[in-house]
PDB file of C-alpha atoms in Angstrom:
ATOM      1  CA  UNK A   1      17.340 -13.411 -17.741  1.00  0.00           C
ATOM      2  CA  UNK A   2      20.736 -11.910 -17.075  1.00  0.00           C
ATOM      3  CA  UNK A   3      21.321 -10.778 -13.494  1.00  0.00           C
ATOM      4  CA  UNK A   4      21.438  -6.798 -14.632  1.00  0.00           C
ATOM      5  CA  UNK A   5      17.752  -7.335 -16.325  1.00  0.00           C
ATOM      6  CA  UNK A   6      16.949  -9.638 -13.124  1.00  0.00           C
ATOM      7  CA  UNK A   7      18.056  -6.459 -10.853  1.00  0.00           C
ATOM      8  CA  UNK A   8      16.341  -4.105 -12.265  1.00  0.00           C
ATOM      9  CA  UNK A   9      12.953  -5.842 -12.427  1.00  0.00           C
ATOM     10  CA  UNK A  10      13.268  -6.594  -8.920  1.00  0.00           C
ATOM     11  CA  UNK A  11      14.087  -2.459  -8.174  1.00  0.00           C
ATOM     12  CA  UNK A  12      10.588  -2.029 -10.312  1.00  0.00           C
ATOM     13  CA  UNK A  13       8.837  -4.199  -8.546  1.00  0.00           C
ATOM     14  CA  UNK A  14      10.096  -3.504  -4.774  1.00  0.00           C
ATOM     15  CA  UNK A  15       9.955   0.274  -5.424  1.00  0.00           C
ATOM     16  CA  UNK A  16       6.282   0.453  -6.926  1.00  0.00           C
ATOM     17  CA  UNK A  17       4.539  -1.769  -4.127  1.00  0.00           C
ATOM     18  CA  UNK A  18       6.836   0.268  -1.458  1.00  0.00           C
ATOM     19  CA  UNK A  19       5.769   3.826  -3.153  1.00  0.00           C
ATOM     20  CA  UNK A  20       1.602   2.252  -3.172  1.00  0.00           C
ATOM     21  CA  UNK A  21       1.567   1.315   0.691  1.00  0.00           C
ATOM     22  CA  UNK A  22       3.383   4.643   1.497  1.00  0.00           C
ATOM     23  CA  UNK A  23       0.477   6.474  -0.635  1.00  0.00           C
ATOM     24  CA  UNK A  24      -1.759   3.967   1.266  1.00  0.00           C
ATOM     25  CA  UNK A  25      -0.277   4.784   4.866  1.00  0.00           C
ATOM     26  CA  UNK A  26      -0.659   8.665   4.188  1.00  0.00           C
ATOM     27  CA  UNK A  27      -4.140   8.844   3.119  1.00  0.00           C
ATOM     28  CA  UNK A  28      -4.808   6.706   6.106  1.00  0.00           C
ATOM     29  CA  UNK A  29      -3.672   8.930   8.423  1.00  0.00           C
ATOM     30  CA  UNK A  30      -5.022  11.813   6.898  1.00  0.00           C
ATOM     31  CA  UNK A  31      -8.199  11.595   8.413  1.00  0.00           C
ATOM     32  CA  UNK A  32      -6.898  11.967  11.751  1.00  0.00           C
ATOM     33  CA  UNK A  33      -7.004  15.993  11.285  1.00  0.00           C
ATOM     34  CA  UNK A  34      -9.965  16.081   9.156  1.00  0.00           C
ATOM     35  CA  UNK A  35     -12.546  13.846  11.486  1.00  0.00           C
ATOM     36  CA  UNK A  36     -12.661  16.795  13.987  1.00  0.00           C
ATOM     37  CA  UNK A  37     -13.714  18.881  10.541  1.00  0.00           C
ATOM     38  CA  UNK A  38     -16.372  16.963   9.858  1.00  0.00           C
ATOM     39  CA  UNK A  39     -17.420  16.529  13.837  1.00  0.00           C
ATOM     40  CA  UNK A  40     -17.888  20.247  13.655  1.00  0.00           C
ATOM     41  CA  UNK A  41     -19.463  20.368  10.490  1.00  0.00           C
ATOM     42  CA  UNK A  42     -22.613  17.277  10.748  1.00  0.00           C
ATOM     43  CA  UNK A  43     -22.234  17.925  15.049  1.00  0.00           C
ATOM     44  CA  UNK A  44     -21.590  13.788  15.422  1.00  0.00           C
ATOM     45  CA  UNK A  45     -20.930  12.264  18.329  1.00  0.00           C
ATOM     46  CA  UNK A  46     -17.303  10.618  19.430  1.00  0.00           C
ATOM     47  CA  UNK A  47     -19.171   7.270  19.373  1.00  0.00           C
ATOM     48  CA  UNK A  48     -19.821   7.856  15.795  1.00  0.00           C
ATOM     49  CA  UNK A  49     -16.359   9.481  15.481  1.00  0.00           C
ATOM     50  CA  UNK A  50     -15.182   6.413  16.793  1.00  0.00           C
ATOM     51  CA  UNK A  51     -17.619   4.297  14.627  1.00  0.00           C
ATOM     52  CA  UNK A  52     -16.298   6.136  11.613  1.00  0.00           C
ATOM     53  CA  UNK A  53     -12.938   4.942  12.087  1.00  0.00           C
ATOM     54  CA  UNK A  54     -13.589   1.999  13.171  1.00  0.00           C
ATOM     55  CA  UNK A  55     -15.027   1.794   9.359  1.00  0.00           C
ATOM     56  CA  UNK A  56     -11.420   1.196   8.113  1.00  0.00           C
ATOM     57  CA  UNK A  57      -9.979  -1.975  10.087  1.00  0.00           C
ATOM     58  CA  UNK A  58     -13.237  -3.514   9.354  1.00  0.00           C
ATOM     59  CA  UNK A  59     -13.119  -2.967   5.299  1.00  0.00           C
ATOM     60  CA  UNK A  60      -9.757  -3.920   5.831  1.00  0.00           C
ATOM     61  CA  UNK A  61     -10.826  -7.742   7.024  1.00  0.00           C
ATOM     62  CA  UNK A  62     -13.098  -7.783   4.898  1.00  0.00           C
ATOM     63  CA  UNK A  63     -10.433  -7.615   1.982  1.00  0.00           C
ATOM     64  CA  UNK A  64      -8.291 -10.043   3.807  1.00  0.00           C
ATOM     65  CA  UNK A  65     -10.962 -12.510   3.276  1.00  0.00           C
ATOM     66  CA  UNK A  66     -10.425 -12.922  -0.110  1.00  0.00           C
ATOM     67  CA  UNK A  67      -7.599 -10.784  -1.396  1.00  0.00           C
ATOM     68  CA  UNK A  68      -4.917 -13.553  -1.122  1.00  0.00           C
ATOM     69  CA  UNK A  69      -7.509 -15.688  -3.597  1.00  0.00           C
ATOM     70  CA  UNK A  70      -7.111 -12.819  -5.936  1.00  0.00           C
ATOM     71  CA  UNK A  71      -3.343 -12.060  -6.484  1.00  0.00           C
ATOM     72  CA  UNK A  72      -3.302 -15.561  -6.747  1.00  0.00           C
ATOM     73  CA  UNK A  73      -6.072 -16.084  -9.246  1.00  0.00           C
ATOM     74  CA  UNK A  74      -5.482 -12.810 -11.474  1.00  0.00           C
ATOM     75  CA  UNK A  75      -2.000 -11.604 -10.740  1.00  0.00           C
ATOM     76  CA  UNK A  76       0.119  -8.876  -8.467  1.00  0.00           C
ATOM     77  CA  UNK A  77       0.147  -6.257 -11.156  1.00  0.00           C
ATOM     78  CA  UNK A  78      -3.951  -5.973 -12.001  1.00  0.00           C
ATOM     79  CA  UNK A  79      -4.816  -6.180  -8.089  1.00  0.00           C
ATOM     80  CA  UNK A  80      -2.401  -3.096  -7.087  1.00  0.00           C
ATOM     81  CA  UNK A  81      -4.140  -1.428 -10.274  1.00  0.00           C
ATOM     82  CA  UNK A  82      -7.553  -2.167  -8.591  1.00  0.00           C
ATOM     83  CA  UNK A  83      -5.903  -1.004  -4.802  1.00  0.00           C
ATOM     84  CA  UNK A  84      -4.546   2.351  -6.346  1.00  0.00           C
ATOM     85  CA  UNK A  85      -8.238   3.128  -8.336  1.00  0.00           C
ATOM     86  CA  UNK A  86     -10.008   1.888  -5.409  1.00  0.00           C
ATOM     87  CA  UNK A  87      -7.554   4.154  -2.716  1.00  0.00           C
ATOM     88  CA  UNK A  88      -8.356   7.109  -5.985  1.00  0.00           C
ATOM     89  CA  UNK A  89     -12.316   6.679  -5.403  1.00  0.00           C
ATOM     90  CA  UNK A  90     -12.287   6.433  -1.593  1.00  0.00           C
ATOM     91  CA  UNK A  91     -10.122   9.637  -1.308  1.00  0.00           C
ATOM     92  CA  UNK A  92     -12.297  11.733  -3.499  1.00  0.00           C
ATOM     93  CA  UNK A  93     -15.385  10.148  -1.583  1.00  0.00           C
ATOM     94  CA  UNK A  94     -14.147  12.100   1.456  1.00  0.00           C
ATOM     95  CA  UNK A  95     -14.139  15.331  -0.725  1.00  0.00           C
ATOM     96  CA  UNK A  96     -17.421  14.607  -2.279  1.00  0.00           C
ATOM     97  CA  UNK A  97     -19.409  13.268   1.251  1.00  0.00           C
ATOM     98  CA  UNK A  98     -22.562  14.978   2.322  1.00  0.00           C
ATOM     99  CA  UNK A  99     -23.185  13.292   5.176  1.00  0.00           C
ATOM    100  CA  UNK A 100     -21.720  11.229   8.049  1.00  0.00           C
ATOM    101  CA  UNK A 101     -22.883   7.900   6.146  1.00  0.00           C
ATOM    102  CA  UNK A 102     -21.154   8.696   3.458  1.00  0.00           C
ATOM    103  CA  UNK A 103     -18.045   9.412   5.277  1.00  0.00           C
ATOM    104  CA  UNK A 104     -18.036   6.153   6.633  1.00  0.00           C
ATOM    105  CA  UNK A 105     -18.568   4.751   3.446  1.00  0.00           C
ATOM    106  CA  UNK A 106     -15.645   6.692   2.160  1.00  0.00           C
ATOM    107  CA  UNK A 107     -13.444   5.197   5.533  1.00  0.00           C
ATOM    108  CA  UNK A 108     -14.825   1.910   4.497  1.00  0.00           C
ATOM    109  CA  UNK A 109     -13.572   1.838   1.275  1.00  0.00           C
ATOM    110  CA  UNK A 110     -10.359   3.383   2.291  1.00  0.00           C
ATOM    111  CA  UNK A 111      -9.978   0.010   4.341  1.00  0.00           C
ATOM    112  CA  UNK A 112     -10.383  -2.381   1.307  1.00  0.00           C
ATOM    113  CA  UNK A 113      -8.728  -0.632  -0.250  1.00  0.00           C
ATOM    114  CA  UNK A 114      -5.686  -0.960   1.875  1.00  0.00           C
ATOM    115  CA  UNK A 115      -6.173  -4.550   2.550  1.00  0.00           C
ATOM    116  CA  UNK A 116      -5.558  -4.803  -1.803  1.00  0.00           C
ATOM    117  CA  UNK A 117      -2.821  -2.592  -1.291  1.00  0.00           C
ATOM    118  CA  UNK A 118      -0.697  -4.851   1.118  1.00  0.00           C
ATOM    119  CA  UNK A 119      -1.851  -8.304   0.289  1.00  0.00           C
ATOM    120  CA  UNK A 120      -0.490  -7.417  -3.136  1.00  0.00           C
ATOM    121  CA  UNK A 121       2.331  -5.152  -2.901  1.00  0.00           C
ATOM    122  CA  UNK A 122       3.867  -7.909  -0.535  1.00  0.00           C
ATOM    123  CA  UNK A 123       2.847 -10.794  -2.603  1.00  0.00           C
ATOM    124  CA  UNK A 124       4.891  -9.229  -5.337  1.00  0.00           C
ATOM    125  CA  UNK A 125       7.991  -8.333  -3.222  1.00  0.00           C
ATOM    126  CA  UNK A 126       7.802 -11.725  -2.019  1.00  0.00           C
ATOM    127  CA  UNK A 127       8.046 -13.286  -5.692  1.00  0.00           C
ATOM    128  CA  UNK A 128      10.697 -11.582  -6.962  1.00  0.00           C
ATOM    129  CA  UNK A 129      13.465 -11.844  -3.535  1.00  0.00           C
ATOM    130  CA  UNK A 130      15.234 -14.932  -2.615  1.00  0.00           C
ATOM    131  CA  UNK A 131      14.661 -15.848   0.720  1.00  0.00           C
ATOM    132  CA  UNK A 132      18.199 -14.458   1.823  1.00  0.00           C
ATOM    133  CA  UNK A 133      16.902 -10.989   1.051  1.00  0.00           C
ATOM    134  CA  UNK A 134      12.988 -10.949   2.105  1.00  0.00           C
ATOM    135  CA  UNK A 135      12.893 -10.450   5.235  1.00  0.00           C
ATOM    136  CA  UNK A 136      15.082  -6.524   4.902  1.00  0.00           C
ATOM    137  CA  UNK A 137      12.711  -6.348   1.823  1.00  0.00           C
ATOM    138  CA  UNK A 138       9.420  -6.665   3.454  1.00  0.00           C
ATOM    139  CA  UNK A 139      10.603  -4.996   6.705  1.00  0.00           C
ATOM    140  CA  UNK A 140      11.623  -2.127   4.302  1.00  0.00           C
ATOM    141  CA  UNK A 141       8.733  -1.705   2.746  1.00  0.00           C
ATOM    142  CA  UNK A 142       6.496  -1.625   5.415  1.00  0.00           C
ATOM    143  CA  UNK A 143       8.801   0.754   7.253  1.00  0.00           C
ATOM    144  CA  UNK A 144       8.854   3.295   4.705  1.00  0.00           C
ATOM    145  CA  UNK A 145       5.170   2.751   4.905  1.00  0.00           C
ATOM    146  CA  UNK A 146       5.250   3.625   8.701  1.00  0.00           C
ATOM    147  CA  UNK A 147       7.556   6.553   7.900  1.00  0.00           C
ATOM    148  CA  UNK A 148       5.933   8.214   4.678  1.00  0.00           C
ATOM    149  CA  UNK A 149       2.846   7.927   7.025  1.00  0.00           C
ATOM    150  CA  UNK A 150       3.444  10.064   9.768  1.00  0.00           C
ATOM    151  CA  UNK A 151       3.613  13.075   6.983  1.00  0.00           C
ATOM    152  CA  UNK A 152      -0.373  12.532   6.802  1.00  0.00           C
ATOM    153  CA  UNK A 153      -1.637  13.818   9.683  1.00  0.00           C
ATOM    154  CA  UNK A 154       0.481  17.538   9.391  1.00  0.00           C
ATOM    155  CA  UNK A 155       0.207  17.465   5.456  1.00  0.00           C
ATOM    156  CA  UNK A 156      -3.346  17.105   5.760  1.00  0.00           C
ATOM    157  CA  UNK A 157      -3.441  19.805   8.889  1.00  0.00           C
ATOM    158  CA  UNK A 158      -1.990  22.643   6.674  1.00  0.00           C
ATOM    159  CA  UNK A 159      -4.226  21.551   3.669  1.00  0.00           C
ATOM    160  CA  UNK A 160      -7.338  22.065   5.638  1.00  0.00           C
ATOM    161  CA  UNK A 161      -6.105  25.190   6.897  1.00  0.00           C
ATOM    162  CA  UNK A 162      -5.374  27.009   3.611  1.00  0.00           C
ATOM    163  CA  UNK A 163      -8.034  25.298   0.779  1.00  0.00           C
ATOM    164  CA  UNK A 164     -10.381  23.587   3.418  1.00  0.00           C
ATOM    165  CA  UNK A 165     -11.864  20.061   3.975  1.00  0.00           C
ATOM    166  CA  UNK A 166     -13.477  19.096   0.856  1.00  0.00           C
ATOM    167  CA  UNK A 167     -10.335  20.648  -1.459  1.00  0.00           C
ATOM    168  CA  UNK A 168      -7.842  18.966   0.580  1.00  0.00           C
ATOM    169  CA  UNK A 169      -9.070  15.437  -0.521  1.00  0.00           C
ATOM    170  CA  UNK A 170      -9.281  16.690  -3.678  1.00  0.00           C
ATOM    171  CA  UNK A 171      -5.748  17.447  -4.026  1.00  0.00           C
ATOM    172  CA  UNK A 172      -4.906  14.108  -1.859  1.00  0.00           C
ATOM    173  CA  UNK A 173      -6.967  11.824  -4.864  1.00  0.00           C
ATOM    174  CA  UNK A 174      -3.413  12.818  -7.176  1.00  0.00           C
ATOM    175  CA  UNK A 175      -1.793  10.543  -4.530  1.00  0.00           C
ATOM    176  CA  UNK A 176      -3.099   7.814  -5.754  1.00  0.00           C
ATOM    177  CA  UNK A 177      -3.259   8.874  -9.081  1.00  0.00           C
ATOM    178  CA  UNK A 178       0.193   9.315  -9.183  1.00  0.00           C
ATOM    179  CA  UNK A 179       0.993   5.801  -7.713  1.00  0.00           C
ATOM    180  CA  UNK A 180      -1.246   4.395 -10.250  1.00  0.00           C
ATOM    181  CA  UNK A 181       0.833   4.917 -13.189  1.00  0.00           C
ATOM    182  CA  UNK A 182       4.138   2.731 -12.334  1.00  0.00           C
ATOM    183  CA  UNK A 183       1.637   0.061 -11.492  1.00  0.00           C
ATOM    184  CA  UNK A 184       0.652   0.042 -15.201  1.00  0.00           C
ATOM    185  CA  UNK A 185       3.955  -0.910 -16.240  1.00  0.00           C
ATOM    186  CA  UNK A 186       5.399  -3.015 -13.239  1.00  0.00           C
ATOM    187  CA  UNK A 187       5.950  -6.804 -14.429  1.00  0.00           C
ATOM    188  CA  UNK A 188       3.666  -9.030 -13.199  1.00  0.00           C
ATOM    189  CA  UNK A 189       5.690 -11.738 -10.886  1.00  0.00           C
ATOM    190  CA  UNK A 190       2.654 -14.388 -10.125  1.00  0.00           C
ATOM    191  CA  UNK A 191       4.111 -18.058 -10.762  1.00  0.00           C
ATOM    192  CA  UNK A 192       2.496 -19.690 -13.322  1.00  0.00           C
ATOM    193  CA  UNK A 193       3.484 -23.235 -12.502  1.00  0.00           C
ATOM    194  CA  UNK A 194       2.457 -23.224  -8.728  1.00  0.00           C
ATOM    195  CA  UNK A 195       4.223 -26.657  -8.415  1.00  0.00           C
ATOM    196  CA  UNK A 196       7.337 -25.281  -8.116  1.00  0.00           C
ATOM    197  CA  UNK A 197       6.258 -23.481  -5.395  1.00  0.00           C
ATOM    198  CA  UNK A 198       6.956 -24.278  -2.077  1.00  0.00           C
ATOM    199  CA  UNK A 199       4.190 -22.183  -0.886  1.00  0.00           C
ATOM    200  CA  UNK A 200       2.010 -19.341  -1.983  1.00  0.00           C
ATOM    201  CA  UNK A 201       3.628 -15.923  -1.207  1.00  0.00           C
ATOM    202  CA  UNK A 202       0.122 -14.637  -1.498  1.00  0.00           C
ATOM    203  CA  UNK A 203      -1.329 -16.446   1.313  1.00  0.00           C
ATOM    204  CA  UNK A 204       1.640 -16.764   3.507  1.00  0.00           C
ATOM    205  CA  UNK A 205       3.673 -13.595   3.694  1.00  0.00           C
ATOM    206  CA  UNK A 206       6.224 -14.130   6.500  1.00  0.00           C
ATOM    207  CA  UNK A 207       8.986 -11.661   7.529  1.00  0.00           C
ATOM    208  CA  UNK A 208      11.671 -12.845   9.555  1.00  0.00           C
ATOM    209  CA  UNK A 209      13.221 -11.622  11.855  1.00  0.00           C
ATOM    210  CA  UNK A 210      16.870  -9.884  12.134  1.00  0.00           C
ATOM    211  CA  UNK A 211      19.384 -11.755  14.251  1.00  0.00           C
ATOM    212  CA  UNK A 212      22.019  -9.442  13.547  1.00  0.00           C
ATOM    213  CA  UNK A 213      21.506  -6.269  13.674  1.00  0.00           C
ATOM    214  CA  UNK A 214      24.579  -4.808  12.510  1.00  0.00           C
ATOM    215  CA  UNK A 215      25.408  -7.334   9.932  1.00  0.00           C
ATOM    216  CA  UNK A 216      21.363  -6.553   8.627  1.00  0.00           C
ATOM    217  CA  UNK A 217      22.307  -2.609   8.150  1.00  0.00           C
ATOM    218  CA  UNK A 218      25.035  -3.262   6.087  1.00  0.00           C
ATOM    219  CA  UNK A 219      23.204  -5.664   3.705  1.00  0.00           C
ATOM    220  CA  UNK A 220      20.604  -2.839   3.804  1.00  0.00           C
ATOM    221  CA  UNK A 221      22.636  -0.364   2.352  1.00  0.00           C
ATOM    222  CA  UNK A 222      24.538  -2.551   0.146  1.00  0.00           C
ATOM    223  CA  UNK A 223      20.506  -4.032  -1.524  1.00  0.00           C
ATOM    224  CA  UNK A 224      19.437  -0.007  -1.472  1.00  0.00           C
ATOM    225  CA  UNK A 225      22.743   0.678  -3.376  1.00  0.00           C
ATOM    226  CA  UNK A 226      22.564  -2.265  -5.756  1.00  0.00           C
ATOM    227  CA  UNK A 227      18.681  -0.924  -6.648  1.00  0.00           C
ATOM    228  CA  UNK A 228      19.850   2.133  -7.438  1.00  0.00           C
ATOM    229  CA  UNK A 229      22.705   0.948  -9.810  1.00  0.00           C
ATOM    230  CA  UNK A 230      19.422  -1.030 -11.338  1.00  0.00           C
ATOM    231  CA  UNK A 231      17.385   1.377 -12.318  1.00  0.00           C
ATOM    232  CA  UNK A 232      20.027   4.117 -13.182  1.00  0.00           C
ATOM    233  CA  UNK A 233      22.076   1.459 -15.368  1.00  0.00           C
TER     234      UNK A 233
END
């Protein structure tokens, strides 16, 4: 593999898993405006408000469970195709819910859904990087994840207000939809020979951390820059 093919497999890969926990990050915050919707609406509690959220971390664990066992088992590429259908189905569950159980089912998907989301969109950043470059990588990606996110909450605010609750998850579900199709065609990255491996980026997904500062922003800019050149070239 020549180093401008190697590039531009790695801009693929680091772009797709960064654009699916951004999509990820947004429709999790999206519920922060529309759980006062559907307070009003079924007249629940803030224990069961509460209860309903709490609906996420715990799908979330749940996937963490057993997630790393299937990147590692099946590949990067069909488990981020699972996360994006799964985030798809959870997302137009909101829409769709009649009641407050099946809101928190809808939350509770949302959560293992996520937990798919960033057990493999790491995993697949962490194959492709040499260990030089994985720790802006990974930082980067879940930054942008942090970032993208905070749109959620107003995007979702000014859907409500001009369509209404159910309609705005409607229109959310392209989200996912949309992220879905570059995960058809990423390459998958999975190791086949797992002997060569020092250890399983699935299972052990470390970021370290930036001693310089300075020097780390410029190597930022100059990896950003080099992707770029990648996928235009």
């Amino acid at each position: 593999m020549t180093g401008q093919t190697q590039a531009r497999r790695r801009a693929r890969v680091f772009w797709t898993a960064t654009a699916l926990i951004a999509v990820d990050t947004v429709l999790f915050t999206m519920v922060v405006p529309a759980l006062p919707e559907y307070q009003d609406r079924y007249d629940f509690s803030d224990a069961v408000g509460a209860l309903i959220f709490a609906a996420f971390p715990i799908g979330m664990l749940a996937t963490a469970l057993w997630a790393a066992g299937l990147v590692d088992r099946f590949g990067r590429r069909p488990v981020m195709i699972l996360a994006a259908l799964t985030l798809a189905v959870a997302t137009l569950a909101f829409g769709l819910a009649g009641s407050v159980a099946l809101i928190a089912l809808a939350r509770l998907v949302q959560g293992l859904a996520s937990g798919l989301v960033w057990t493999a969109g790491l995993a697949a950043i962490s194959d492709v990087y040499p260990q030089e470059e994985l720790g802006f990588r990974m930082g980067l990606a879940e930054t942008a994840g942090g970032v993208v996110g905070l749109a959620g909450p107003p995007f979702a605010g000014v859907l409500i207000a001009a369509v209404g609750l159910d309609t705005t998850f409607y229109v959310a579900t392209a989200l996912p939809a949309a992220a879905l199709v570059p995960t058809l065609f990423v390459p998958e990255t999975r190791r086949e020979n797992r002997a060569q491996d020092e250890q399983d980026p699935a299972k052990q997904l470390v970021t370290p951390i930036c001693r310089d500062g300075a020097d780390e922003r410029g190597a930022g800019i100059a990896l950003v820059a080099q992707d770029q050149r990648a996928i235009g070239g």
